[in-house]
PDB file of C-alpha atoms and ligand atoms in Angstrom:
ATOM      1  CA  MET F   1       0.166   0.088   0.071  1.00 37.00           C
ATOM      2  CA  LYS F   2       1.564   3.284  -0.701  1.00 41.00           C
ATOM      3  CA  THR F   3       2.034   5.787   2.207  1.00 44.00           C
ATOM      4  CA  ILE F   4       0.588   9.186   1.834  1.00 48.00           C
ATOM      5  CA  PHE F   5       3.095  10.492   4.122  1.00 48.00           C
ATOM      6  CA  ALA F   6       5.862  10.440   1.996  1.00 42.00           C
ATOM      7  CA  PRO F   7       6.018  13.620  -0.426  1.00 42.00           C
ATOM      8  CA  TRP F   8       7.746  15.678   2.141  1.00 43.00           C
ATOM      9  CA  ARG F   9      10.207  13.005   3.217  1.00 41.00           C
ATOM     10  CA  MET F  10      12.711  14.234   0.398  1.00 40.00           C
ATOM     11  CA  ALA F  11      12.316  17.439   1.065  1.00 42.00           C
ATOM     12  CA  TYR F  12      13.143  17.125   4.925  1.00 40.00           C
ATOM     13  CA  MET F  13      16.113  14.898   4.180  1.00 39.00           C
ATOM     14  CA  ASN F  14      17.429  17.458   1.616  1.00 37.00           C
ATOM     15  CA  GLN F  15      17.315  20.222   4.559  1.00 39.00           C
ATOM     16  CA  GLY F  16      19.930  18.360   6.301  1.00 33.00           C
ATOM     17  CA  HIS F  17      18.418  18.233   9.716  1.00 37.00           C
ATOM     18  CA  SER F  18      21.513  15.972  11.416  1.00 36.00           C
ATOM     19  CA  ALA F  19      22.941  19.127  13.346  1.00 44.00           C
ATOM     20  CA  GLY F  20      19.706  19.447  15.727  1.00 83.00           C
ATOM     21  CA  CYS F  21      16.207  18.362  16.016  1.00 93.00           C
ATOM     22  CA  ILE F  22      13.529  21.094  15.037  1.00 92.00           C
ATOM     23  CA  PHE F  23      10.599  19.916  17.003  1.00 94.00           C
ATOM     24  CA  CYS F  24      13.084  20.191  20.722  1.00 93.00           C
ATOM     25  CA  ASP F  25      14.103  23.521  19.078  1.00 91.00           C
ATOM     26  CA  HIS F  26      10.674  24.558  18.100  1.00 93.00           C
ATOM     27  CA  PRO F  27       8.079  25.432  21.242  1.00 91.00           C
ATOM     28  CA  GLY F  28      10.841  27.407  23.099  1.00 89.00           C
ATOM     29  CA  ARG F  29      10.572  30.001  20.319  1.00 91.00           C
ATOM     30  CA  GLY F  30       6.755  30.297  20.968  1.00 94.00           C
ATOM     31  CA  VAL F  31       3.494  30.592  18.867  1.00 96.00           C
ATOM     32  CA  SER F  32       5.374  31.695  15.930  1.00 94.00           C
ATOM     33  CA  ALA F  33       4.684  32.306  11.992  1.00 94.00           C
ATOM     34  CA  GLU F  34       8.802  31.637  11.647  1.00 94.00           C
ATOM     35  CA  THR F  35       8.606  28.048  13.289  1.00 95.00           C
ATOM     36  CA  LEU F  36       4.856  27.386  12.342  1.00 96.00           C
ATOM     37  CA  THR F  37       4.283  26.788  15.698  1.00 97.00           C
ATOM     38  CA  ILE F  38       0.256  27.021  16.293  1.00 97.00           C
ATOM     39  CA  PHE F  39      -0.705  25.991  19.869  1.00 97.00           C
ATOM     40  CA  LEU F  40       1.259  25.197  22.694  1.00 96.00           C
ATOM     41  CA  GLY F  41       0.140  22.647  25.099  1.00 95.00           C
ATOM     42  CA  GLU F  42       1.581  21.679  28.778  1.00 94.00           C
ATOM     43  CA  ARG F  43       3.635  18.516  27.048  1.00 95.00           C
ATOM     44  CA  ALA F  44       3.083  18.951  23.761  1.00 96.00           C
ATOM     45  CA  PHE F  45       2.714  21.210  20.894  1.00 96.00           C
ATOM     46  CA  VAL F  46       0.879  21.807  17.390  1.00 98.00           C
ATOM     47  CA  LEU F  47       2.820  23.358  14.252  1.00 97.00           C
ATOM     48  CA  LEU F  48       2.184  23.752  10.829  1.00 97.00           C
ATOM     49  CA  ASN F  49       3.955  21.280   8.411  1.00 95.00           C
ATOM     50  CA  ARG F  50       6.509  23.188   6.747  1.00 92.00           C
ATOM     51  CA  PHE F  51       6.094  20.516   3.293  1.00 89.00           C
ATOM     52  CA  PRO F  52       2.065  20.040   3.789  1.00 90.00           C
ATOM     53  CA  TYR F  53       0.199  17.430   2.032  1.00 88.00           C
ATOM     54  CA  THR F  54      -2.062  19.358   2.062  1.00 90.00           C
ATOM     55  CA  SER F  55      -3.719  23.211   3.186  1.00 90.00           C
ATOM     56  CA  GLY F  56      -3.625  22.862   7.234  1.00 94.00           C
ATOM     57  CA  HIS F  57      -1.753  20.113   7.214  1.00 95.00           C
ATOM     58  CA  LEU F  58      -0.436  19.919  10.967  1.00 97.00           C
ATOM     59  CA  MET F  59       1.185  17.893  13.611  1.00 98.00           C
ATOM     60  CA  VAL F  60       1.047  17.312  17.132  1.00 98.00           C
ATOM     61  CA  VAL F  61       4.517  16.934  18.799  1.00 97.00           C
ATOM     62  CA  PRO F  62       5.400  15.662  22.680  1.00 95.00           C
ATOM     63  CA  PHE F  63       8.076  18.155  23.975  1.00 93.00           C
ATOM     64  CA  ARG F  64       9.863  15.292  24.786  1.00 93.00           C
ATOM     65  CA  HIS F  65      12.563  13.646  22.668  1.00 93.00           C
ATOM     66  CA  VAL F  66      11.312  10.178  22.162  1.00 93.00           C
ATOM     67  CA  ALA F  67      11.452   8.063  18.935  1.00 93.00           C
ATOM     68  CA  THR F  68       8.453   5.820  19.402  1.00 94.00           C
ATOM     69  CA  PRO F  69       4.795   6.059  21.489  1.00 95.00           C
ATOM     70  CA  VAL F  70       5.513   3.084  23.000  1.00 96.00           C
ATOM     71  CA  ALA F  71       7.853   5.616  25.342  1.00 94.00           C
ATOM     72  CA  LEU F  72       5.598   8.355  25.736  1.00 95.00           C
ATOM     73  CA  GLU F  73       3.957   8.574  28.966  1.00 95.00           C
ATOM     74  CA  PRO F  74       0.342   8.025  30.005  1.00 96.00           C
ATOM     75  CA  GLY F  75      -0.028  11.525  30.575  1.00 96.00           C
ATOM     76  CA  GLU F  76       1.825  13.009  27.405  1.00 96.00           C
ATOM     77  CA  TRP F  77      -0.393  10.668  24.815  1.00 97.00           C
ATOM     78  CA  ALA F  78      -3.650  11.561  26.898  1.00 97.00           C
ATOM     79  CA  GLU F  79      -2.552  15.099  26.164  1.00 98.00           C
ATOM     80  CA  MET F  80      -1.398  14.699  22.451  1.00 98.00           C
ATOM     81  CA  GLY F  81      -4.724  12.911  22.024  1.00 98.00           C
ATOM     82  CA  ALA F  82      -6.701  15.951  23.484  1.00 98.00           C
ATOM     83  CA  LEU F  83      -4.464  18.300  20.700  1.00 98.00           C
ATOM     84  CA  VAL F  84      -5.690  15.853  17.750  1.00 98.00           C
ATOM     85  CA  GLN F  85      -9.432  16.395  18.742  1.00 98.00           C
ATOM     86  CA  ARG F  86      -8.385  20.349  19.145  1.00 98.00           C
ATOM     87  CA  SER F  87      -6.762  20.323  15.915  1.00 98.00           C
ATOM     88  CA  VAL F  88      -9.846  18.291  13.991  1.00 98.00           C
ATOM     89  CA  ARG F  89     -11.644  20.924  15.558  1.00 98.00           C
ATOM     90  CA  ALA F  90      -9.839  24.029  13.990  1.00 98.00           C
ATOM     91  CA  LEU F  91      -9.007  22.028  10.781  1.00 97.00           C
ATOM     92  CA  GLU F  92     -13.175  21.896  10.268  1.00 97.00           C
ATOM     93  CA  ALA F  93     -14.015  25.480  11.692  1.00 96.00           C
ATOM     94  CA  THR F  94     -11.389  26.974   9.064  1.00 96.00           C
ATOM     95  CA  TYR F  95     -10.859  24.984   5.765  1.00 95.00           C
ATOM     96  CA  ARG F  96     -14.420  22.416   6.058  1.00 95.00           C
ATOM     97  CA  PRO F  97     -12.292  19.628   4.806  1.00 95.00           C
ATOM     98  CA  GLN F  98     -14.488  16.559   3.550  1.00 95.00           C
ATOM     99  CA  GLY F  99     -12.287  13.931   5.536  1.00 95.00           C
ATOM    100  CA  PHE F 100      -8.863  13.403   7.263  1.00 96.00           C
ATOM    101  CA  ASN F 101      -6.040  11.218   7.581  1.00 95.00           C
ATOM    102  CA  ILE F 102      -4.456  10.784  11.040  1.00 96.00           C
ATOM    103  CA  GLY F 103      -1.509   8.647  12.622  1.00 95.00           C
ATOM    104  CA  MET F 104       1.999   8.395  13.397  1.00 96.00           C
ATOM    105  CA  ASN F 105       4.844   7.367  11.123  1.00 94.00           C
ATOM    106  CA  VAL F 106       7.524   5.087  13.371  1.00 93.00           C
ATOM    107  CA  GLY F 107      11.211   4.401  12.332  1.00 92.00           C
ATOM    108  CA  ARG F 108      12.545   5.113   9.046  1.00 90.00           C
ATOM    109  CA  ALA F 109      10.419   1.511   7.419  1.00 91.00           C
ATOM    110  CA  GLY F 110       7.210   3.522   8.995  1.00 91.00           C
ATOM    111  CA  GLY F 111       7.916   6.606   6.801  1.00 89.00           C
ATOM    112  CA  ALA F 112       9.038   9.093   9.288  1.00 90.00           C
ATOM    113  CA  GLY F 113      10.771  12.352   8.074  1.00 87.00           C
ATOM    114  CA  ILE F 114      11.797  12.982  11.281  1.00 89.00           C
ATOM    115  CA  GLU F 115      12.365   9.261  13.032  1.00 91.00           C
ATOM    116  CA  ASP F 116      13.775  10.293  16.475  1.00 93.00           C
ATOM    117  CA  HIS F 117      11.401  12.358  17.656  1.00 95.00           C
ATOM    118  CA  CYS F 118       7.615  10.708  17.560  1.00 95.00           C
ATOM    119  CA  HIS F 119       4.797  13.482  15.840  1.00 96.00           C
ATOM    120  CA  MET F 120       1.192  12.936  14.918  1.00 97.00           C
ATOM    121  CA  HIS F 121       0.170  14.138  11.249  1.00 96.00           C
ATOM    122  CA  VAL F 122      -3.374  15.547  11.119  1.00 97.00           C
ATOM    123  CA  VAL F 123      -4.081  16.107   7.340  1.00 95.00           C
ATOM    124  CA  PRO F 124      -7.137  17.188   5.878  1.00 95.00           C
ATOM    125  CA  ARG F 125      -8.537  16.116   3.030  1.00 93.00           C
ATOM    126  CA  TRP F 126     -10.552  16.795   0.053  1.00 92.00           C
ATOM    127  CA  PHE F 127     -11.669  14.545  -3.035  1.00 90.00           C
ATOM    128  CA  GLY F 128      -9.392  14.843  -5.982  1.00 85.00           C
ATOM    129  CA  ASP F 129      -6.600  16.793  -3.430  1.00 85.00           C
ATOM    130  CA  ASN F 130      -4.388  14.369  -4.629  1.00 72.00           C
ATOM    131  CA  ASN F 131      -4.813  14.531  -8.104  1.00 58.00           C
ATOM    132  CA  PHE F 132      -1.146  15.792  -9.134  1.00 51.00           C
ATOM    133  CA  VAL F 133       0.947  13.472  -7.105  1.00 48.00           C
ATOM    134  CA  PRO F 134       2.449  11.058  -8.839  1.00 46.00           C
ATOM    135  CA  VAL F 135       2.993  13.399 -12.239  1.00 45.00           C
ATOM    136  CA  VAL F 136       5.197  15.792 -10.448  1.00 45.00           C
ATOM    137  CA  GLY F 137       6.517  14.072  -7.421  1.00 50.00           C
ATOM    138  CA  ASP F 138       8.099  16.204  -4.789  1.00 53.00           C
ATOM    139  CA  THR F 139       6.563  19.578  -6.213  1.00 53.00           C
ATOM    140  CA  ARG F 140       3.193  20.268  -5.195  1.00 56.00           C
ATOM    141  CA  VAL F 141       0.575  22.476  -4.997  1.00 55.00           C
ATOM    142  CA  ILE F 142      -0.742  24.227  -2.269  1.00 59.00           C
ATOM    143  CA  PRO F 143      -3.369  26.603  -2.616  1.00 65.00           C
ATOM    144  CA  GLU F 144      -2.948  28.811   0.254  1.00 77.00           C
ATOM    145  CA  ALA F 145       1.198  30.575   1.623  1.00 87.00           C
ATOM    146  CA  LEU F 146       2.025  28.767   5.115  1.00 91.00           C
ATOM    147  CA  GLU F 147       2.172  32.164   6.690  1.00 92.00           C
ATOM    148  CA  VAL F 148      -1.864  32.562   6.062  1.00 93.00           C
ATOM    149  CA  THR F 149      -2.427  29.205   7.000  1.00 94.00           C
ATOM    150  CA  HIS F 150      -1.004  29.658  10.238  1.00 96.00           C
ATOM    151  CA  GLN F 151      -2.453  32.661  11.203  1.00 96.00           C
ATOM    152  CA  ARG F 152      -5.644  31.238  10.796  1.00 96.00           C
ATOM    153  CA  LEU F 153      -5.250  28.039  12.704  1.00 97.00           C
ATOM    154  CA  VAL F 154      -3.817  30.152  15.359  1.00 97.00           C
ATOM    155  CA  ALA F 155      -6.904  32.180  15.462  1.00 96.00           C
ATOM    156  CA  ALA F 156      -9.117  28.978  15.337  1.00 97.00           C
ATOM    157  CA  PHE F 157      -7.236  27.772  18.611  1.00 96.00           C
ATOM    158  CA  ALA F 158      -7.480  30.732  19.720  1.00 94.00           C
ATOM    159  CA  ASP F 159     -11.596  30.671  19.224  1.00 92.00           C
ATOM    160  CA  GLN F 160     -11.592  27.384  21.230  1.00 92.00           C
ATOM    161  CA  ASP F 161      -9.904  29.137  24.132  1.00 82.00           C
ATOM    162  CA  ALA F 162     -12.496  31.577  24.099  1.00 82.00           C
ATOM    163  CA  VAL F 163     -15.347  29.224  24.013  1.00 78.00           C
ATOM    164  CA  GLU F 164     -14.220  27.142  26.789  1.00 72.00           C
ATOM    165  CA  GLU F 165     -13.851  30.271  29.117  1.00 71.00           C
ATOM    166  CA  VAL F 166     -16.992  31.364  28.710  1.00 68.00           C
ATOM    167  CA  ARG F 167     -18.572  28.045  29.699  1.00 63.00           C
TER     168      ARG F 167
HETATM  169 ZN1   ZN Z   1      13.553  16.125  19.080  1.00 63.90          ZN
END
């Protein structure tokens, strides 16, 4: 079966992240358009994928540098689950996708782009969104600039906080 989580892998590898782990570096820099961090939780955070499969493709990442979900503590895993749910709600409110792929690639054979720091992908899907994939290889048409997507999703997460405060 062909994995849909392959296309950005080459891009990550070409960027040579061996010097440091971006998932360890980014949370300390706060919610930022530069790092594409959308939301910081207590033990995990949400950021946009710089090489998105579709507009709004984001990732939920534990703060701790662990390669496999088996190494996560129950509280970390629970917060990641809650952040996946919040991400789905934010994406639904912002982009009205017709479906989602939610999942984790573990290990090189599993297709992980950053294999030392596990992370969950949340990919909004629309019918026909993958029509161009096999033809153009690594090149992909993303209809919205990452900075704009970042801004909209930061706002969507903030809206959720506002709703929770009213309750
Ligand atoms: Zn890391």
